[in-house]
Short mmCIF file of C-alpha atoms in Angstrom, two decimals:
data_model
loop_
_atom_site.label_atom_id
_atom_site.label_comp_id
_atom_site.label_asym_id
_atom_site.label_seq_id
_atom_site.Cartn_x
_atom_site.Cartn_y
_atom_site.Cartn_z
CA ILE A 1272 23.90 15.30 76.76
CA VAL A 1273 23.04 12.53 79.23
CA ILE A 1274 21.67 15.07 81.69
CA GLN A 1275 19.54 16.71 78.99
CA SER A 1276 18.07 13.39 77.82
CA HIS A 1277 17.35 12.44 81.43
CA LYS A 1278 15.51 15.73 81.94
CA MET A 1279 13.50 15.16 78.74
CA SER A 1280 12.46 11.69 79.90
CA GLN A 1281 11.33 13.12 83.24
CA ASN A 1282 9.38 15.98 81.66
CA ARG A 1283 5.72 14.95 81.81
CA HIS A 1284 4.68 17.81 79.55
CA ARG A 1285 7.14 17.19 76.73
CA PHE A 1286 5.96 18.32 73.29
CA GLN A 1287 4.75 15.41 71.16
CA LYS A 1288 5.20 15.26 67.43
CA PHE A 1289 2.19 14.43 65.28
CA SER A 1290 3.63 10.96 64.56
CA GLU A 1291 4.03 10.30 68.31
CA LYS A 1292 0.44 11.33 68.95
CA LEU A 1293 -0.73 8.92 66.22
CA GLU A 1294 1.36 6.11 67.69
CA ALA A 1295 -0.36 6.60 71.04
CA VAL A 1296 -3.83 6.24 69.51
CA SER A 1297 -5.61 3.01 70.46
CA VAL A 1298 -8.98 1.99 69.02
CA ASP A 1299 -8.96 -1.62 70.26
CA VAL A 1300 -11.95 -1.74 72.62
CA ALA A 1301 -11.93 -5.55 72.83
CA HIS A 1302 -8.75 -5.62 74.95
CA ARG A 1303 -9.42 -2.58 77.13
CA VAL A 1304 -9.22 -3.31 80.85
CA GLN A 1305 -12.23 -1.68 82.50
CA ASP A 1306 -15.06 -2.43 84.89
CA VAL A 1307 -17.94 -4.21 83.18
CA GLN A 1308 -21.24 -2.70 84.25
CA ILE A 1309 -24.23 -4.95 83.54
CA THR A 1310 -27.01 -2.53 84.50
CA PRO A 1311 -27.16 1.27 84.93
CA ASP A 1312 -26.56 2.75 88.38
CA ASP A 1313 -30.25 3.55 88.87
CA GLY A 1314 -31.49 0.05 88.01
CA MET A 1315 -33.24 -1.56 85.05
CA GLU A 1316 -35.69 1.32 84.57
CA SER A 1317 -32.85 3.73 83.87
CA SER A 1318 -30.36 3.65 80.99
CA PHE A 1319 -26.64 3.94 80.32
CA PHE A 1320 -27.45 6.89 78.06
CA PHE A 1321 -29.09 8.87 80.90
CA GLN A 1322 -26.19 7.92 83.17
CA GLU A 1323 -23.65 9.29 80.66
CA ILE A 1324 -25.59 12.46 79.90
CA ASN A 1325 -25.80 13.20 83.64
CA LYS A 1326 -22.05 12.71 84.00
CA TRP A 1327 -21.21 15.01 81.08
CA ARG A 1328 -23.55 17.74 82.35
CA THR A 1329 -20.90 18.29 85.01
CA LEU A 1330 -17.76 17.53 83.00
CA ASN A 1331 -18.56 19.58 79.88
CA CYS A 1332 -20.06 23.02 80.46
CA THR A 1333 -19.41 24.36 76.96
CA ALA A 1334 -22.02 26.20 74.93
CA HIS A 1335 -22.04 23.43 72.34
CA PHE A 1336 -22.94 20.71 74.85
CA ALA A 1337 -25.46 23.00 76.56
CA ALA A 1338 -27.19 23.50 73.19
CA PHE A 1339 -27.40 19.75 72.67
CA LEU A 1340 -28.65 19.21 76.20
CA ALA A 1341 -31.43 21.77 75.81
CA GLU A 1342 -32.78 19.84 72.80
CA ALA A 1343 -32.28 16.28 74.03
CA TRP A 1344 -33.10 16.53 77.73
CA PRO A 1345 -36.93 16.28 77.41
CA PHE A 1346 -36.60 12.87 75.69
CA VAL A 1347 -34.07 11.02 77.87
CA GLN A 1348 -35.61 10.82 81.36
CA SER A 1349 -36.19 7.05 81.27
CA MET A 1350 -35.38 3.98 79.17
CA ALA A 1351 -38.97 3.88 77.88
CA MET A 1352 -38.72 7.51 76.73
CA ILE A 1353 -35.37 6.90 75.03
CA VAL A 1354 -36.74 3.94 73.06
CA TYR A 1355 -39.87 5.85 72.09
CA HIS A 1356 -38.01 9.04 71.06
CA GLN A 1357 -34.96 7.25 69.68
CA GLU A 1358 -35.23 8.74 66.19
CA LYS A 1359 -35.42 12.29 67.60
CA ILE A 1360 -32.45 11.66 69.88
CA VAL A 1361 -30.32 10.28 67.01
CA THR A 1362 -31.27 13.24 64.80
CA ILE A 1363 -30.28 15.70 67.55
CA LEU A 1364 -27.01 13.87 68.23
CA LEU A 1365 -25.96 13.76 64.58
CA LYS A 1366 -26.94 17.40 64.03
CA HIS A 1367 -24.69 18.55 66.88
CA LEU A 1368 -21.88 16.23 65.81
CA ARG A 1369 -21.83 18.01 62.44
CA VAL A 1370 -21.32 21.44 64.08
CA GLU A 1371 -17.96 22.71 62.83
CA GLY A 1372 -15.43 23.34 65.60
CA SER A 1373 -17.64 21.83 68.28
CA THR A 1374 -16.14 21.61 71.77
CA ALA A 1375 -18.53 18.79 72.70
CA MET A 1376 -17.31 16.09 70.27
CA GLU A 1377 -16.07 13.68 72.97
CA PRO A 1378 -19.32 13.51 75.01
CA LEU A 1379 -21.47 13.43 71.87
CA LEU A 1380 -19.50 10.51 70.41
CA ILE A 1381 -19.66 8.62 73.72
CA LEU A 1382 -23.41 9.25 73.91
CA LEU A 1383 -23.82 7.93 70.36
CA HIS A 1384 -22.35 4.50 71.05
CA THR A 1385 -23.97 4.45 74.52
CA LEU A 1386 -27.36 4.88 72.82
CA ALA A 1387 -26.51 1.88 70.63
CA ARG A 1388 -25.63 -0.06 73.79
CA ASP A 1389 -29.04 0.68 75.28
CA CYS A 1390 -31.16 0.10 72.19
CA ARG A 1391 -29.11 -2.60 70.36
CA HIS A 1392 -31.09 -3.91 67.35
CA GLU A 1393 -33.56 -1.02 67.52
CA PHE A 1394 -30.67 1.38 66.87
CA TYR A 1395 -29.53 -0.41 63.69
CA PRO A 1396 -31.87 1.43 61.25
CA PHE A 1397 -29.97 4.61 62.18
CA PHE A 1398 -26.51 3.00 61.88
CA PRO A 1399 -25.90 3.94 58.20
CA GLN A 1400 -26.78 7.55 58.94
CA ALA A 1401 -24.52 7.56 62.01
CA LEU A 1402 -21.63 5.99 60.06
CA ASP A 1403 -21.98 8.56 57.29
CA THR A 1404 -21.87 11.39 59.85
CA LEU A 1405 -18.77 9.99 61.55
CA ILE A 1406 -16.99 9.78 58.19
CA GLN A 1407 -17.97 13.39 57.42
CA VAL A 1408 -16.64 14.84 60.69
CA LEU A 1409 -13.39 12.82 60.64
CA ASN A 1410 -10.40 15.15 60.65
CA PRO A 1411 -7.03 13.50 59.84
CA LYS A 1412 -5.17 16.45 61.36
CA ASP A 1413 -6.63 15.85 64.85
CA PRO A 1414 -5.27 12.63 66.45
CA HIS A 1415 -7.50 12.99 69.53
CA LEU A 1416 -10.65 13.25 67.41
CA LEU A 1417 -9.46 10.34 65.26
CA GLU A 1418 -9.17 8.14 68.35
CA GLN A 1419 -12.62 9.16 69.57
CA ILE A 1420 -14.30 8.51 66.21
CA PHE A 1421 -12.71 5.12 65.62
CA THR A 1422 -13.34 4.10 69.23
CA THR A 1423 -17.01 5.00 68.68
CA LEU A 1424 -17.03 2.90 65.51
CA SER A 1425 -15.48 -0.03 67.38
CA TYR A 1426 -18.21 0.12 70.01
CA LEU A 1427 -20.93 0.42 67.37
CA PHE A 1428 -19.60 -2.72 65.65
CA LYS A 1429 -19.48 -4.46 69.04
CA TYR A 1430 -23.04 -3.63 70.04
CA LEU A 1431 -24.61 -4.13 66.59
CA ILE A 1432 -22.66 -7.19 65.43
CA LYS A 1433 -25.72 -9.44 65.06
CA GLN A 1434 -27.39 -6.97 62.71
CA ILE A 1435 -24.21 -6.07 60.79
CA VAL A 1436 -23.40 -9.73 60.07
CA THR A 1437 -26.67 -10.10 58.13
CA ASP A 1438 -26.01 -6.87 56.21
CA LEU A 1439 -22.27 -7.07 55.49
CA PRO A 1440 -22.22 -6.02 51.79
CA ARG A 1441 -24.11 -2.81 52.61
CA VAL A 1442 -21.89 -2.04 55.61
CA PHE A 1443 -18.75 -2.68 53.54
CA SER A 1444 -19.91 -0.27 50.85
CA LEU A 1445 -20.44 2.43 53.49
CA TYR A 1446 -17.14 1.75 55.24
CA LEU A 1447 -15.04 1.49 52.08
CA SER A 1448 -14.18 5.21 51.98
CA LEU A 1449 -12.21 4.77 55.23
CA LEU A 1450 -10.31 1.68 54.02
CA GLU A 1451 -9.24 3.55 50.87
CA HIS A 1452 -8.61 6.91 52.58
CA ARG A 1453 -5.65 8.89 51.24
CA LYS A 1454 -3.99 8.94 54.69
CA GLU A 1455 -2.22 5.72 55.65
CA PHE A 1456 -2.91 6.08 59.38
CA VAL A 1457 -6.65 6.51 58.74
CA ARG A 1458 -6.64 3.24 56.77
CA LYS A 1459 -4.78 1.57 59.66
CA PHE A 1460 -7.30 2.76 62.27
CA ALA A 1461 -10.19 1.79 60.00
CA GLY A 1462 -8.78 -1.74 59.77
CA GLU A 1463 -8.27 -2.01 63.52
CA ALA A 1464 -11.79 -0.78 64.27
CA PHE A 1465 -13.44 -3.28 61.90
CA SER A 1466 -11.15 -6.24 62.71
CA SER A 1467 -13.02 -7.29 65.86
CA LEU A 1468 -16.12 -7.83 63.76
CA LEU A 1469 -14.27 -10.09 61.28
CA ARG A 1470 -13.04 -12.20 64.19
CA LYS A 1471 -16.60 -12.91 65.31
CA LEU A 1472 -17.78 -14.23 61.92
CA LYS A 1473 -18.40 -17.93 61.40
CA ALA A 1474 -16.39 -19.81 58.76
CA LYS A 1475 -18.85 -19.36 55.87
CA GLN A 1476 -19.53 -15.72 56.80
CA LEU A 1477 -15.80 -15.01 57.01
CA SER A 1478 -15.20 -16.51 53.57
CA ASP A 1479 -18.07 -14.50 52.07
CA ALA A 1480 -16.78 -11.32 53.76
CA VAL A 1481 -13.25 -11.76 52.32
CA ASN A 1482 -14.63 -12.46 48.84
CA THR A 1483 -16.86 -9.38 49.04
CA LEU A 1484 -13.97 -7.18 50.12
CA MET A 1485 -11.66 -8.58 47.44
CA GLY A 1486 -14.41 -7.97 44.91
CA TYR A 1487 -14.11 -4.20 45.46
CA LEU A 1488 -10.61 -4.34 43.93
CA GLU A 1489 -12.38 -4.92 40.62
CA THR A 1490 -14.70 -1.91 40.84
CA GLN A 1491 -12.90 0.82 42.81
CA LYS A 1492 -10.58 3.43 41.28
CA ASN A 1493 -8.27 3.99 44.27
CA THR A 1494 -6.86 0.47 44.14
CA PHE A 1495 -3.44 1.38 45.61
CA THR A 1496 -4.91 2.75 48.83
CA LEU A 1497 -7.60 0.06 48.95
CA VAL A 1498 -5.00 -2.71 48.75
CA ASP A 1499 -3.20 -1.13 51.70
CA GLY A 1500 -6.45 -0.63 53.64
CA LEU A 1501 -7.60 -4.23 53.11
CA SER A 1502 -4.20 -5.57 54.16
CA ALA A 1503 -4.40 -3.43 57.33
CA LEU A 1504 -7.86 -4.89 58.05
CA PHE A 1505 -6.85 -8.51 57.46
CA PHE A 1506 -3.67 -8.13 59.51
CA ALA A 1507 -5.52 -6.49 62.43
CA ALA A 1508 -7.99 -9.41 62.41
CA MET A 1509 -5.11 -11.92 62.68
CA LYS A 1510 -2.85 -9.97 65.02
CA GLY A 1511 -2.52 -11.25 68.58
CA VAL A 1512 -0.89 -9.97 71.75
CA GLN A 1513 2.83 -9.20 71.71
CA THR A 1514 4.33 -11.05 68.68
CA GLN A 1515 1.68 -13.77 68.49
CA PHE A 1516 -1.40 -14.25 66.30
CA PHE A 1517 -5.10 -14.61 67.01
CA SER A 1518 -6.34 -18.21 67.33
CA ARG A 1519 -8.33 -18.00 64.06
CA MET A 1520 -5.39 -16.66 62.06
CA PRO A 1521 -4.82 -19.91 60.07
CA GLU A 1522 -8.49 -19.93 59.03
CA LEU A 1523 -8.43 -16.35 57.71
CA LEU A 1524 -5.01 -16.75 56.09
CA ASN A 1525 -6.19 -19.86 54.24
CA ILE A 1526 -9.18 -17.92 52.90
CA LEU A 1527 -6.88 -15.12 51.74
CA LEU A 1528 -4.55 -17.57 49.99
CA LEU A 1529 -7.54 -19.28 48.37
CA SER A 1530 -8.63 -15.91 46.94
CA THR A 1531 -5.47 -15.87 44.77
CA ARG A 1532 -6.75 -18.94 42.85
CA ALA A 1533 -9.27 -16.80 40.92
CA THR A 1534 -7.37 -17.16 37.63
CA LEU A 1535 -10.48 -16.48 35.50
CA LEU A 1536 -10.50 -12.83 36.60
CA PRO A 1537 -8.63 -10.19 34.55
CA VAL A 1538 -4.88 -10.36 35.15
CA ALA A 1539 -4.84 -6.84 36.63
CA VAL A 1540 -7.45 -7.85 39.23
CA GLN A 1541 -5.52 -11.05 40.03
CA GLU A 1542 -2.40 -8.98 40.64
CA LEU A 1543 -4.29 -6.69 43.02
CA ARG A 1544 -5.49 -9.70 45.03
CA VAL A 1545 -1.95 -11.06 45.24
CA LYS A 1546 -0.65 -7.61 46.29
CA THR A 1547 -3.26 -7.52 49.06
CA VAL A 1548 -2.19 -10.93 50.34
CA SER A 1549 1.49 -10.01 49.96
CA LYS A 1550 1.10 -6.75 51.94
CA THR A 1551 -0.85 -8.64 54.62
CA LEU A 1552 2.02 -11.14 54.91
CA ASP A 1553 4.50 -8.24 55.05
CA ARG A 1554 2.66 -6.81 58.08
CA MET A 1555 2.52 -10.26 59.71
CA ARG A 1556 6.23 -10.77 59.11
CA LEU A 1557 7.11 -7.47 60.82
CA HIS A 1558 4.84 -8.31 63.77
CA THR A 1559 5.88 -11.87 64.63
CA ARG A 1560 8.96 -13.91 65.50
CA ALA A 1561 10.22 -17.27 64.28
CA GLN A 1562 8.64 -19.24 67.13
CA HIS A 1563 5.16 -17.98 66.19
CA SER A 1564 5.43 -18.10 62.40
CA LYS A 1565 5.09 -21.85 61.81
CA PRO A 1566 1.28 -21.77 61.24
CA VAL A 1567 1.78 -19.00 58.67
CA LEU A 1568 4.43 -20.95 56.77
CA ASP A 1569 2.41 -24.18 57.00
CA ALA A 1570 -0.50 -22.40 55.28
CA MET A 1571 1.82 -20.97 52.60
CA VAL A 1572 3.47 -24.35 51.95
CA SER A 1573 0.06 -26.06 51.74
CA GLU A 1574 -1.17 -23.55 49.14
CA PHE A 1575 2.16 -23.86 47.30
CA GLN A 1576 1.63 -27.62 47.06
CA TRP A 1577 -1.87 -27.06 45.67
CA ALA A 1578 -0.45 -24.70 43.04
CA LEU A 1579 2.12 -27.38 42.11
CA LYS A 1580 -0.58 -30.00 41.74
CA ASN A 1581 -2.69 -27.59 39.69
CA TRP A 1582 0.27 -26.90 37.36
CA LYS A 1583 0.87 -30.64 36.82
CA GLN A 1584 -2.78 -31.15 35.90
CA ALA A 1585 -2.73 -28.24 33.45
CA ALA A 1586 0.51 -29.51 31.87
CA SER A 1587 -0.96 -33.00 31.37
CA ILE A 1588 -3.87 -31.69 29.27
CA VAL A 1589 -3.29 -31.54 25.53
CA ASN A 1590 -3.75 -28.07 23.93
CA SER A 1591 -4.29 -26.36 27.28
CA ASN A 1592 -2.17 -23.26 26.70
CA ASN A 1593 -4.49 -20.92 28.59
CA GLU A 1594 -4.82 -23.26 31.57
CA LEU A 1595 -1.04 -23.82 31.66
CA GLU A 1596 -0.34 -20.09 31.45
CA ASN A 1597 -2.73 -19.39 34.35
CA ALA A 1598 -1.28 -22.24 36.41
CA THR A 1599 2.27 -20.98 35.76
CA MET A 1600 1.32 -17.46 36.80
CA LEU A 1601 -0.24 -18.76 40.02
CA LEU A 1602 2.75 -20.97 40.89
CA ASN A 1603 5.19 -18.10 40.23
CA ARG A 1604 3.19 -15.90 42.62
CA HIS A 1605 3.39 -18.48 45.41
CA ILE A 1606 7.13 -18.85 44.80
CA ASP A 1607 7.48 -15.08 45.27
CA LEU A 1608 5.34 -15.05 48.45
CA LEU A 1609 7.38 -17.85 50.04
CA SER A 1610 10.70 -16.36 48.90
CA ASN A 1611 9.83 -12.95 50.38
CA TRP A 1612 9.15 -14.49 53.81
CA ILE A 1613 12.31 -16.64 53.77
CA THR A 1614 14.68 -13.82 52.77
CA PHE A 1615 13.36 -11.29 55.31
CA LYS A 1616 16.18 -10.38 57.72
CA PHE A 1617 18.16 -13.53 56.80
CA SER A 1618 15.37 -15.93 57.81
CA GLN A 1619 14.90 -14.48 61.30
CA LYS A 1620 11.16 -15.15 60.89
CA VAL A 1621 11.58 -18.84 59.88
CA PRO A 1622 11.63 -21.70 62.44
CA LYS A 1623 14.65 -23.94 61.90
CA ASP A 1624 12.54 -27.08 61.47
CA MET A 1625 10.73 -25.54 58.48
CA PHE A 1626 13.74 -25.88 56.19
CA SER A 1627 13.20 -29.64 55.87
CA LYS A 1628 9.71 -28.87 54.47
CA PHE A 1629 11.22 -26.35 52.07
CA VAL A 1630 13.68 -28.97 50.81
CA ALA A 1631 10.87 -31.47 50.21
CA LEU A 1632 9.00 -28.75 48.33
CA LEU A 1633 12.04 -28.03 46.14
CA GLN A 1634 12.52 -31.71 45.35
CA GLU A 1635 8.92 -31.90 44.15
CA LEU A 1636 9.35 -28.68 42.19
CA PHE A 1637 12.49 -29.94 40.39
CA SER A 1638 10.89 -33.23 39.36
CA THR A 1639 10.50 -34.55 35.84
CA ASP A 1640 6.86 -33.43 35.63
CA VAL A 1641 7.44 -29.78 36.67
CA VAL A 1642 10.68 -27.80 36.11
CA LEU A 1643 12.39 -30.65 34.25
CA SER A 1644 9.40 -31.22 31.98
CA VAL A 1645 9.33 -30.11 28.35
CA SER A 1646 6.29 -27.88 28.93
CA CYS A 1647 7.87 -25.86 31.78
CA PRO A 1648 8.18 -22.21 30.69
CA LEU A 1649 11.30 -20.12 31.19
CA SER A 1650 9.70 -17.85 33.82
CA LEU A 1651 8.92 -20.82 36.11
CA LYS A 1652 12.43 -22.24 35.77
CA GLU A 1653 13.94 -18.87 36.62
CA ALA A 1654 11.64 -18.35 39.64
CA SER A 1655 12.33 -21.89 40.90
CA LEU A 1656 16.10 -21.45 40.73
CA HIS A 1657 15.75 -18.12 42.50
CA LEU A 1658 13.81 -19.86 45.29
CA VAL A 1659 16.51 -22.55 45.64
CA ALA A 1660 19.19 -19.88 45.93
CA ASN A 1661 17.22 -18.00 48.59
CA ILE A 1662 16.52 -21.11 50.66
CA TRP A 1663 20.11 -22.33 50.46
CA ARG A 1664 21.57 -18.91 51.20
CA ASN A 1665 19.33 -18.35 54.22
CA MET A 1666 19.80 -21.84 55.64
CA HIS A 1667 23.34 -20.74 56.52
CA PHE A 1668 21.96 -17.97 58.72
CA ALA A 1669 19.01 -19.81 60.24
CA VAL A 1670 20.54 -23.23 60.96
CA SER A 1671 23.28 -23.63 63.57
CA ASP A 1672 26.83 -24.54 62.57
CA ALA A 1673 26.57 -27.86 64.41
CA SER A 1674 23.59 -28.98 62.35
CA LYS A 1675 24.05 -31.48 59.55
CA ASN A 1676 21.07 -30.01 57.69
CA LYS A 1677 22.83 -26.79 56.76
CA THR A 1678 22.95 -27.52 53.05
CA LEU A 1679 20.68 -28.88 50.33
CA PRO A 1680 20.77 -32.57 49.31
CA ILE A 1681 23.02 -33.60 46.42
CA SER A 1682 20.05 -35.18 44.62
CA LEU A 1683 18.44 -31.74 44.32
CA PHE A 1684 21.64 -30.32 42.84
CA ASP A 1685 21.71 -33.17 40.30
CA SER A 1686 18.15 -32.24 39.27
CA ILE A 1687 19.10 -28.57 38.90
CA PHE A 1688 21.92 -29.53 36.49
CA GLN A 1689 19.30 -31.21 34.29
CA VAL A 1690 17.41 -27.94 33.66
CA SER A 1691 17.39 -27.48 29.88
CA ASP A 1692 18.26 -23.77 29.90
CA GLN A 1693 21.96 -23.91 30.83
CA SER A 1694 22.32 -20.13 31.04
CA LEU A 1695 19.89 -20.10 33.98
CA VAL A 1696 21.89 -22.80 35.78
CA ILE A 1697 25.14 -20.93 35.14
CA ASP A 1698 23.67 -17.73 36.61
CA PHE A 1699 22.39 -19.73 39.58
CA ILE A 1700 25.80 -21.28 40.32
CA GLY A 1701 27.55 -17.96 39.82
CA SER A 1702 25.27 -16.15 42.26
CA LEU A 1703 25.92 -18.76 44.96
CA ILE A 1704 29.68 -18.85 44.48
CA ARG A 1705 29.83 -15.06 44.79
CA GLU A 1706 27.72 -15.15 47.98
CA PRO A 1707 30.06 -14.56 51.00
CA ALA A 1708 27.82 -16.61 53.32
CA VAL A 1709 28.02 -19.76 51.18
CA LYS A 1710 31.62 -20.99 51.28
CA ASP A 1711 31.28 -24.55 52.58
CA PHE A 1712 30.77 -26.47 49.33
CA SER A 1713 31.39 -30.14 49.93
CA GLU A 1714 33.67 -32.11 47.59
CA SER A 1715 30.70 -33.86 45.99
CA TRP A 1716 29.07 -30.50 45.24
CA LEU A 1717 32.26 -29.03 43.83
CA SER A 1718 32.88 -32.05 41.62
CA ARG A 1719 29.40 -31.73 40.14
CA ILE A 1720 29.82 -28.00 39.58
CA ILE A 1721 33.15 -28.54 37.85
CA SER A 1722 31.68 -31.35 35.74
CA PHE A 1723 28.74 -29.18 34.69
CA CYS A 1724 30.94 -26.16 33.92
CA SER A 1725 33.31 -28.27 31.88
CA SER A 1726 30.46 -29.23 29.57
CA SER A 1727 29.06 -25.69 29.43
CA ALA A 1728 29.94 -23.10 26.85
CA ALA A 1729 30.19 -20.39 29.50
CA HIS A 1730 32.21 -22.35 32.09
CA VAL A 1731 35.13 -19.90 32.11
CA ASP A 1732 33.15 -17.14 33.86
CA ILE A 1733 32.11 -19.35 36.74
CA LEU A 1734 35.40 -21.14 37.27
CA SER A 1735 37.30 -17.85 37.26
CA THR A 1736 35.06 -16.66 40.12
#
């Protein structure tokens, strides 16, 4: 068996599965290592387009490319001719790209984005037509063609960024069919291709772009695939090299978290926004490690604190049932987002020094004006106790045995015992006692548990455990 596997690893022509071919696809043109050519080989009077078409005359001798060449050649002899006949050249290019089964797709796609490189802003009027054609000829069953098309799109976004930035809503509407495509890998490539453009936006433009994209969740029918496509786009924009994040990740993540505050929207739309943020965080969690996740958790904790403050304000207003209900829903969502990150792989994605911030957050949550208040609904109490259990349980995995901060403060436990719904507290204690990882209850903790259970109607079940 060892000999066979060694032979397979040495076989340069080993058959690749479809999934392996997809994994090898790369559409990130921003990080490609290549020679940067400022001017064409023949000087300023020539063009990159003519340089490429000359190269492919030798490399591709198929009938399909020869047919294209026969039509385009009279218009591409100089840069001046290309600019003057640009519309004719684009029309010829797109016509031959739409030829079914063409054997000249690679050179035609390269020539398309090379023409955009030469003409820049003068090419932009033809960009919608080019984008529509690329979407039409996309074939999910052909990984090589997929890579070529999305690489072409990446270059088009790179060369036309100044024009696209001023026309984002229109570009989004054209590009949306790729972000909500039925194939998951197409949505992933679409996100990667467009992510470089999001990274270049200024703060106000980035915020407007996120709000525009989130707005499509309200109008589109394929919301499941769109949520996945948007999360792929946002993650690709924040993803860095290896397990790190891009420098502007905190800025984009804050904008995404802010988008969940739109409590005046229909509840179904709010849930879709939260799902988009949640799936984005899921992708980030799989990508990173604990040492790089602190900025992510800082942003989540900051938004959690805002949701807490918002809930307190809503609870202080007389006859504010709607406001309190919306504030409760928002706070519960942030509890879920934070809990999901903490519990992933026993807190392997949580820096050890973050647990002190979590404890401070819990102490504020279990104060007299939140969980211990009369106006606190059952759902918030239940979610809060669930968060405490998750943080405490995972502290035992994340924090070293030698650390003194391996358990929650007694004052927090005293606050938990004051929760009015005793059945919730009993379930909370029971779940922790049954947890194999949590066996180091101190005497002060045990005495409080015994005291609480003695005064509870259901103490027998817990004490017997």
